Every structure is written in structure tokens, then in C-alpha cells.
Amino acid sequence: MVRMTCAQLVSKPLTIFLCLSSLIVLALSGTAQMKPERQSKAVKATPENTKATAEKNAASTKTPETRPEEKPFKGMQYRLVGPFRGGRSLSAAGIPGDPSTYYFGATGGGVWKSTDAAVTWTPVFDKEGTSSIGSLAVAGSNPNVVYAGTGEACIRGDISEGDGIYKSLDGGKTWKNVGLRDSRAVGKIIIHPSNPDIVWVAALGHPFGANSERGIFRTLDGGKTWEKVLYKDAYSGGIDLAVDPQNPNILFAALWQAQRTPWSMSNGGPGSGLYRSSDGGATWKQLQEHGLPTGPYGRIGVAVAANSERVYALIQAQNPDGGLYRSDDGGESWRLVNSSHSLWQRPWYYMHVIADPRDLDTVYIMNVDAYRSTDGGHLFNKVHIPHGDNHGL
């Protein structure tokens, strides 16, 4: 066993804190467990006492308040000083027109809700079978309807898997599992803007192995039944979805071929691809060529802007082809508008692109830093936020 002193750990602030905490606990513990015979006692003077005995007894009559090991901690009260780590979050959702109500999903802490504009938060998912949330969506037509996809799709080696899709009809007070229990990891949920019973799910599938419950799923009856509407193979799953805000029959989907082990990552291959549907997800067409990289692809993020013709796709591909692609004709043709590696570094963990719902030229990319462009993706500036490692907006 290697033993280190606090002084040897001076370059590690957290370790110093723990070391000092240990010293405090030991000091308090030592005082509390002192045996009675070691406590100081007043000695009655007698004629038989010699001068030496009197001096010894006088020294032993000090009160406990002056003992060196007790004085520094006299009156000390315990209080919680941390850690206050809440874990990572991949998804947040709000209600259009309601600036006070928000939800977020933690990768290890379930779903949380705020009704006071994020001043305070309440956990609303603690009674369910999993605490890992991959995606959240609130129905725009009925804000009491909330869907949660469990299991995170940013597949680190230490992730927790989910057990399907949950639905709430009362704003998060109660939840019911409505299926896709073997999907294990959910990349995105989208609810039809005017019908809360129509929902699309990008299910990544087992992060650590092959399975068939992966790809793009659709329900037309609020989760009672699910259709697998886009499927490639047992090693490729759905990672992202985007719907045309002007026409919900038009959707874009990204499939990702990926496989995780505790110590390695297989990322990308022929199973990865970008797809488009014009009939509400019933059928899909893979988008290839016409300005897109030749492949193979890795992870892809996709977003539709306020103008239906503008579509953004953040594509992991071999240099120099990776980066942000843009279509101005609804996905028919594409061009690379920004290849900066800072926008798609560590792609298996990030690749999040979000289009502004009102301005077609404003687009955000979440990565180690958060980036915003106001010229259609040509130039990005960092958005100053308190923490690196960004996954949602």
C-alpha cells in the first residue's frame, strides 16, 4: 500500500480536501473515544504529598477545554459541503408560451421538473425502473403529455442502459412504460406538433451488443403499438431525428453503426446514414451523393430550420470531408459549409446540431464548447457558458 501525506498531495485540491477532512474526523474521533482513566481529574491535597507530587497533580488539573486536541474543534457543527455533482444531462424540454415550466433528463438521475423558471427543481421519475434518460419531449398540443426515452445514446464505457419509452399524461406526476423495452438507448423523441399520439423515436439499441429493437420507430396511438419504420442491421441504430416544422410529414433521420466495450469503441461503417421521409415516417430514402461525403459515415446530427428548405447535417466522415453540411432545397442537394474540427471533435460523444425555430440562419452546435452561427453555418462563435461538455439546448 502506498501512503501519502497531505503535503505530498498539494497539487491535487480535491485530494487535499479529502485528506484534511480525514484529519478532522480522526481528531474528533480520538477525542470522543478517549478512555475515562485518561481524562484529567482533580487531586485532593494531603500532607503526605511531596512537592513533586503536588506539581504533578497541579499539571493534571487542567480542564478539558484547554486540551490542545479539543480546543480547535470546540463548538464545531457539521454541515454538508458536497460534492454536489448532479451528473450529466443530454436532454431538456420546455413548453412554448410558458416561460416557467421546464424538464430535463439526467443520465443517472431521472427526470426533473421546474415550474418557477428553473429556480428550483423537483425529481419526478424516482419511482420508475431506470434513472438514465436519453431524450425528453413535451407535446406542443397538450403540455401535460410528456415522453421520456430511457438510456443515454452518448455511449461512454460506463453508461447506464434504459428500459424503453415512458409516457406521462399529467405533466410528469405519474409515468407509464409504453414499450420498446429492449431499445436500451434512445437518441431522440419527436412528438407530432398537433397530435400527441403520433410519436417518432430514434432507438440506438444495445450499446454493448447486437439486437433487433433498434432504428426508427413510430406510434400512431400514443404508445400502445409501435412500428419499426427504418432498420438497417443489428449493429446500427437511430441516433437523431428532425421534423419539418411547417410539414410534419417530412422527417430526417440519422442511423449510426456503433458498438461499445468497457475499453474500446467501434464507431461508424456502412450502417451509418442520413435518411428522409415525406410520408410521416412510413417510408424512407437514404440521402447519398449530391454534395454529401462518400462515406463511410460515423455519427450524424440533423436539424431542420424555420424555413423548410433549410436543413443542417453535422456529419462525421474521414478528413477532409467531415463537418457541417447544409441543404437549401429540403435535402435534395448539399454543400459543406464548415469543416472546423472543433465542431465535430470526439464525434461519438457529441454531434449535436440545433436549428433556431425562428431564424433559418441561426444554428447551434454542442460540443466541448457551445457554438452559434448567425450566417447559416459559415462562421461560428463560442457561447460563453459555465461548463464544458455540452449535449443539448
XYZ file of C-alpha atoms in Angstrom:
393
model
C 0.000 0.000 0.000
C 1.281 3.456 -0.904
C 0.867 6.075 1.824
C 0.923 9.790 1.062
C 0.827 12.800 3.314
C -1.324 15.871 2.774
C 1.795 17.830 1.842
C 2.578 15.316 -0.916
C -0.845 15.916 -2.412
C -0.556 19.690 -2.680
C -1.057 19.592 -6.448
C -4.442 17.869 -6.126
C -7.003 20.199 -4.492
C -9.735 17.591 -4.196
C -7.373 15.093 -2.617
C -6.153 17.751 -0.178
C -9.727 18.425 0.820
C -10.332 14.760 1.490
C -7.094 14.457 3.384
C -7.917 17.421 5.607
C -11.370 16.009 6.158
C -9.807 12.783 7.320
C -7.614 14.615 9.776
C -10.629 16.384 11.227
C -12.542 13.159 11.579
C -9.608 11.439 13.221
C -9.098 14.266 15.668
C -12.748 14.339 16.637
C -12.866 10.578 16.810
C -9.791 10.446 19.026
C -11.284 12.894 21.473
C -14.641 11.182 21.593
C -13.153 7.729 22.238
C -10.741 8.726 24.995
C -10.953 6.261 27.868
C -12.216 7.577 31.235
C -8.980 6.777 33.054
C -7.102 9.148 30.749
C -9.378 12.090 31.457
C -7.949 14.706 33.856
C -9.132 14.556 37.482
C -8.746 16.983 40.338
C -6.439 15.544 43.059
C -7.128 16.249 46.722
C -4.058 17.642 48.506
C -2.808 15.693 51.559
C 0.041 16.284 53.946
C 1.772 13.234 52.533
C 2.083 14.826 49.112
C 5.612 15.687 48.230
C 6.487 18.782 46.271
C 6.979 16.671 43.155
C 3.609 15.017 43.611
C 1.924 18.400 44.071
C 3.484 19.733 40.873
C 2.395 16.620 39.001
C -1.137 16.876 40.329
C -1.299 20.574 39.540
C -0.390 19.845 35.946
C -3.102 17.216 35.743
C -5.881 19.543 36.905
C -6.223 21.288 33.506
C -9.820 21.306 32.297
C -10.799 19.551 29.062
C -11.462 22.917 27.366
C -7.740 23.662 27.276
C -6.614 20.331 25.848
C -4.808 21.005 22.555
C -6.675 18.320 20.610
C -10.100 19.659 21.648
C -9.779 23.436 21.513
C -9.673 23.835 17.695
C -12.966 21.936 17.340
C -14.907 23.357 20.276
C -18.392 24.266 19.113
C -17.934 22.719 15.666
C -21.153 21.788 13.859
C -21.387 19.535 10.840
C -22.759 20.861 7.561
C -22.937 19.418 4.054
C -20.127 20.738 1.878
C -20.504 18.434 -1.117
C -19.905 17.002 -3.519
C -22.982 18.393 -5.248
C -22.492 16.558 -8.523
C -25.800 16.156 -10.304
C -24.424 14.145 -13.211
C -24.685 14.748 -16.946
C -27.816 15.753 -18.828
C -28.480 15.095 -22.501
C -31.988 16.469 -22.903
C -34.103 19.418 -21.808
C -37.598 20.450 -22.848
C -39.972 23.332 -22.294
C -43.476 24.436 -23.202
C -43.904 27.048 -25.955
C -45.572 30.105 -24.478
C -44.833 29.079 -20.883
C -41.531 30.566 -19.674
C -41.823 28.938 -16.242
C -42.080 25.197 -16.913
C -39.102 23.080 -17.918
C -37.955 19.472 -17.775
C -34.530 17.923 -18.035
C -33.332 14.350 -18.082
C -30.187 13.279 -16.241
C -28.125 10.319 -17.355
C -28.147 8.970 -13.822
C -30.859 10.917 -12.013
C -34.132 10.546 -13.902
C -36.458 13.359 -14.972
C -36.595 16.705 -13.157
C -39.199 19.456 -13.448
C -39.239 23.171 -12.663
C -42.332 25.389 -12.511
C -40.551 28.589 -11.459
C -38.317 29.264 -14.465
C -35.539 26.909 -13.305
C -35.080 28.474 -9.861
C -35.932 25.165 -8.165
C -36.185 21.615 -9.492
C -38.139 18.565 -8.333
C -37.374 14.929 -9.252
C -40.442 13.356 -10.854
C -39.088 9.982 -12.035
C -37.722 8.367 -8.878
C -40.288 5.548 -8.749
C -39.532 4.205 -12.214
C -37.354 1.294 -13.236
C -34.384 3.271 -14.527
C -32.710 6.603 -13.892
C -30.902 7.027 -17.220
C -32.651 9.461 -19.581
C -31.623 9.776 -23.218
C -34.323 12.075 -24.593
C -37.368 14.077 -23.464
C -40.244 15.613 -25.407
C -43.310 17.633 -24.389
C -46.344 17.666 -26.672
C -46.876 21.122 -28.118
C -50.601 20.478 -28.477
C -51.023 19.237 -24.890
C -48.266 20.160 -22.400
C -49.481 17.541 -19.924
C -48.243 14.838 -22.291
C -44.543 14.098 -21.815
C -42.478 11.258 -23.280
C -39.136 10.097 -21.873
C -36.746 7.809 -23.712
C -34.540 5.937 -21.270
C -30.901 5.017 -21.749
C -28.353 7.530 -22.988
C -27.051 7.254 -26.537
C -23.740 9.080 -25.960
C -22.205 5.705 -25.320
C -19.338 6.057 -22.900
C -17.845 2.929 -21.407
C -19.675 3.449 -18.112
C -23.207 4.326 -19.216
C -26.439 3.012 -17.729
C -28.947 1.405 -20.066
C -32.665 2.130 -20.145
C -35.802 0.020 -20.365
C -37.886 1.725 -23.024
C -40.209 4.684 -23.503
C -42.196 6.244 -20.660
C -45.249 8.454 -21.001
C -46.898 10.904 -18.605
C -50.400 12.326 -19.018
C -50.247 14.656 -16.025
C -47.151 16.755 -16.538
C -44.720 14.282 -15.008
C -46.619 13.372 -11.831
C -47.050 9.763 -12.911
C -45.447 7.676 -15.645
C -46.181 4.505 -17.579
C -43.798 2.406 -19.629
C -45.285 2.217 -23.127
C -42.850 -0.131 -24.810
C -39.559 -0.536 -26.682
C -38.147 -2.072 -23.512
C -35.215 -3.661 -25.323
C -34.115 -0.497 -27.114
C -31.732 0.203 -24.197
C -30.552 3.611 -25.525
C -32.661 6.389 -27.060
C -31.154 9.165 -29.156
C -34.232 11.297 -29.859
C -38.000 11.542 -29.381
C -40.206 13.772 -31.542
C -43.933 14.344 -30.983
C -46.249 15.402 -33.799
C -46.950 19.136 -33.357
C -50.751 18.750 -33.389
C -51.359 15.115 -32.375
C -49.703 13.875 -29.149
C -50.473 10.252 -30.055
C -48.096 10.337 -33.031
C -44.509 9.941 -31.864
C -41.224 9.045 -33.555
C -38.288 7.506 -31.684
C -34.652 7.086 -32.685
C -33.589 3.958 -30.780
C -29.883 3.178 -30.791
C -30.258 -0.322 -29.340
C -27.871 -2.266 -27.142
C -24.683 -0.222 -26.747
C -22.658 -3.331 -25.860
C -24.091 -5.876 -28.288
C -26.307 -6.665 -31.237
C -30.113 -6.628 -31.058
C -33.089 -6.055 -33.330
C -35.076 -3.450 -31.372
C -33.207 -0.519 -32.862
C -33.681 2.001 -35.651
C -36.581 4.431 -36.143
C -39.944 3.608 -34.559
C -43.363 5.241 -34.883
C -46.558 5.048 -32.864
C -49.926 6.350 -34.042
C -51.827 5.500 -30.856
C -49.850 7.075 -28.037
C -47.504 4.157 -27.464
C -49.983 1.271 -27.418
C -48.305 -0.152 -30.503
C -45.036 0.631 -32.273
C -43.899 0.179 -35.882
C -40.269 -0.260 -36.843
C -40.248 2.029 -39.876
C -36.489 2.264 -40.548
C -33.992 -0.507 -39.829
C -30.545 -1.296 -41.183
C -28.994 -4.133 -39.183
C -28.404 -5.452 -35.666
C -25.402 -3.183 -35.117
C -26.862 0.115 -36.379
C -29.498 2.195 -34.613
C -31.265 5.534 -34.630
C -29.298 8.414 -33.159
C -31.144 11.561 -34.306
C -34.431 12.774 -35.772
C -35.715 16.094 -37.088
C -39.164 17.130 -38.275
C -40.095 19.907 -40.686
C -41.875 22.499 -38.507
C -44.064 23.507 -41.452
C -44.908 19.989 -42.603
C -44.672 17.155 -40.042
C -44.902 14.566 -42.805
C -41.315 15.429 -43.718
C -38.714 13.968 -41.388
C -34.975 13.394 -41.416
C -33.305 10.549 -39.540
C -29.730 9.559 -38.786
C -28.631 5.957 -38.264
C -25.361 5.162 -36.541
C -23.317 1.978 -36.627
C -21.604 1.777 -33.256
C -20.590 -0.777 -30.677
C -19.135 -0.224 -27.234
C -16.952 -2.249 -24.888
C -15.736 -1.054 -21.492
C -12.331 -0.261 -23.010
C -12.888 0.403 -26.718
C -15.285 1.825 -29.288
C -16.310 0.740 -32.781
C -17.649 3.859 -34.448
C -19.020 4.150 -37.969
C -19.427 1.953 -41.011
C -21.894 1.112 -43.777
C -24.768 1.082 -41.285
C -24.487 4.818 -40.672
C -26.506 7.095 -42.936
C -28.826 10.063 -43.411
C -32.449 9.443 -44.441
C -35.524 11.435 -45.467
C -39.236 10.620 -45.274
C -42.043 12.549 -46.951
C -44.971 10.460 -45.666
C -44.743 10.816 -41.906
C -42.115 8.132 -41.475
C -43.889 5.294 -43.271
C -41.122 5.018 -45.887
C -37.579 6.378 -46.048
C -34.987 7.232 -48.682
C -31.270 7.266 -47.951
C -29.593 10.529 -48.930
C -26.336 9.988 -50.789
C -24.072 11.957 -53.111
C -25.410 15.319 -54.348
C -22.757 17.067 -52.282
C -22.672 14.692 -49.316
C -19.419 12.870 -48.439
C -18.934 9.448 -49.978
C -18.594 7.660 -46.638
C -18.322 5.607 -44.644
C -20.017 7.808 -42.060
C -19.751 7.851 -38.314
C -22.245 9.667 -36.120
C -24.628 12.251 -37.644
C -26.709 15.061 -36.185
C -29.549 16.643 -38.176
C -31.845 19.674 -37.792
C -34.495 21.424 -39.904
C -34.560 25.224 -39.803
C -37.570 27.536 -39.620
C -37.655 27.559 -43.411
C -38.495 24.020 -44.518
C -35.952 24.133 -47.316
C -33.009 24.687 -44.946
C -31.601 21.517 -43.387
C -28.370 21.142 -41.419
C -26.434 17.880 -41.044
C -23.326 17.519 -38.891
C -21.514 14.510 -40.322
C -18.568 12.533 -39.021
C -16.553 11.471 -42.050
C -12.941 10.984 -42.987
C -10.901 14.181 -43.291
C -11.330 16.492 -45.051
C -14.997 15.604 -45.593
C -16.333 15.817 -42.033
C -18.171 18.882 -40.770
C -21.408 20.839 -41.116
C -23.368 20.297 -44.330
C -26.285 22.450 -45.428
C -29.153 21.930 -47.831
C -31.261 24.783 -49.150
C -33.692 22.619 -51.105
C -35.101 20.283 -48.483
C -32.327 17.713 -48.663
C -32.053 17.290 -52.423
C -28.530 18.750 -52.616
C -25.881 19.612 -50.030
C -22.670 21.538 -49.553
C -20.027 21.584 -46.853
C -20.228 24.993 -45.163
C -17.848 24.460 -42.229
C -15.206 21.776 -41.734
C -13.691 23.109 -38.499
C -12.772 20.099 -36.392
C -13.772 21.917 -33.207
C -17.396 21.497 -34.306
C -17.184 17.704 -34.577
C -14.325 16.614 -32.329
C -14.909 13.488 -30.246
C -17.826 12.743 -32.583
C -19.084 9.562 -30.928
C -19.882 11.650 -27.838
C -21.247 14.875 -29.350
C -22.514 15.762 -32.886
C -25.491 17.776 -31.616
C -26.860 20.411 -34.019
C -29.892 22.598 -33.213
C -31.625 24.984 -35.611
C -33.189 28.180 -34.328
C -37.002 27.832 -34.562
C -37.432 31.368 -35.960
C -34.273 32.332 -37.860
C -33.096 29.984 -40.608
C -29.530 31.364 -40.499
C -29.030 30.777 -36.766
C -27.743 27.342 -35.840
C -26.091 25.936 -32.714
C -23.600 23.110 -32.285
C -22.982 21.498 -28.900
C -19.537 20.038 -28.285
C -16.842 20.577 -25.676
C -17.746 24.223 -26.239
C -21.106 25.584 -27.348
C -21.114 27.348 -30.717
C -23.550 29.653 -32.504
C -23.666 30.798 -36.112
C -25.887 33.575 -37.423
C -24.855 33.322 -41.072
C -26.053 29.859 -41.955
C -23.094 27.948 -40.571
C -20.158 29.676 -42.245
C -18.816 31.312 -39.087
C -19.303 30.104 -35.507
C -18.598 31.921 -32.256
C -18.380 30.363 -28.824
C -21.307 30.860 -26.489
C -19.955 31.595 -23.030
C -21.451 29.127 -20.586
C -20.176 27.965 -17.179
C -19.213 24.421 -18.145
C -17.619 22.479 -20.966
C -19.182 19.248 -22.293
C -22.452 20.314 -23.926
C -25.147 17.981 -25.219
C -28.427 19.852 -25.532
C -30.152 23.190 -25.887
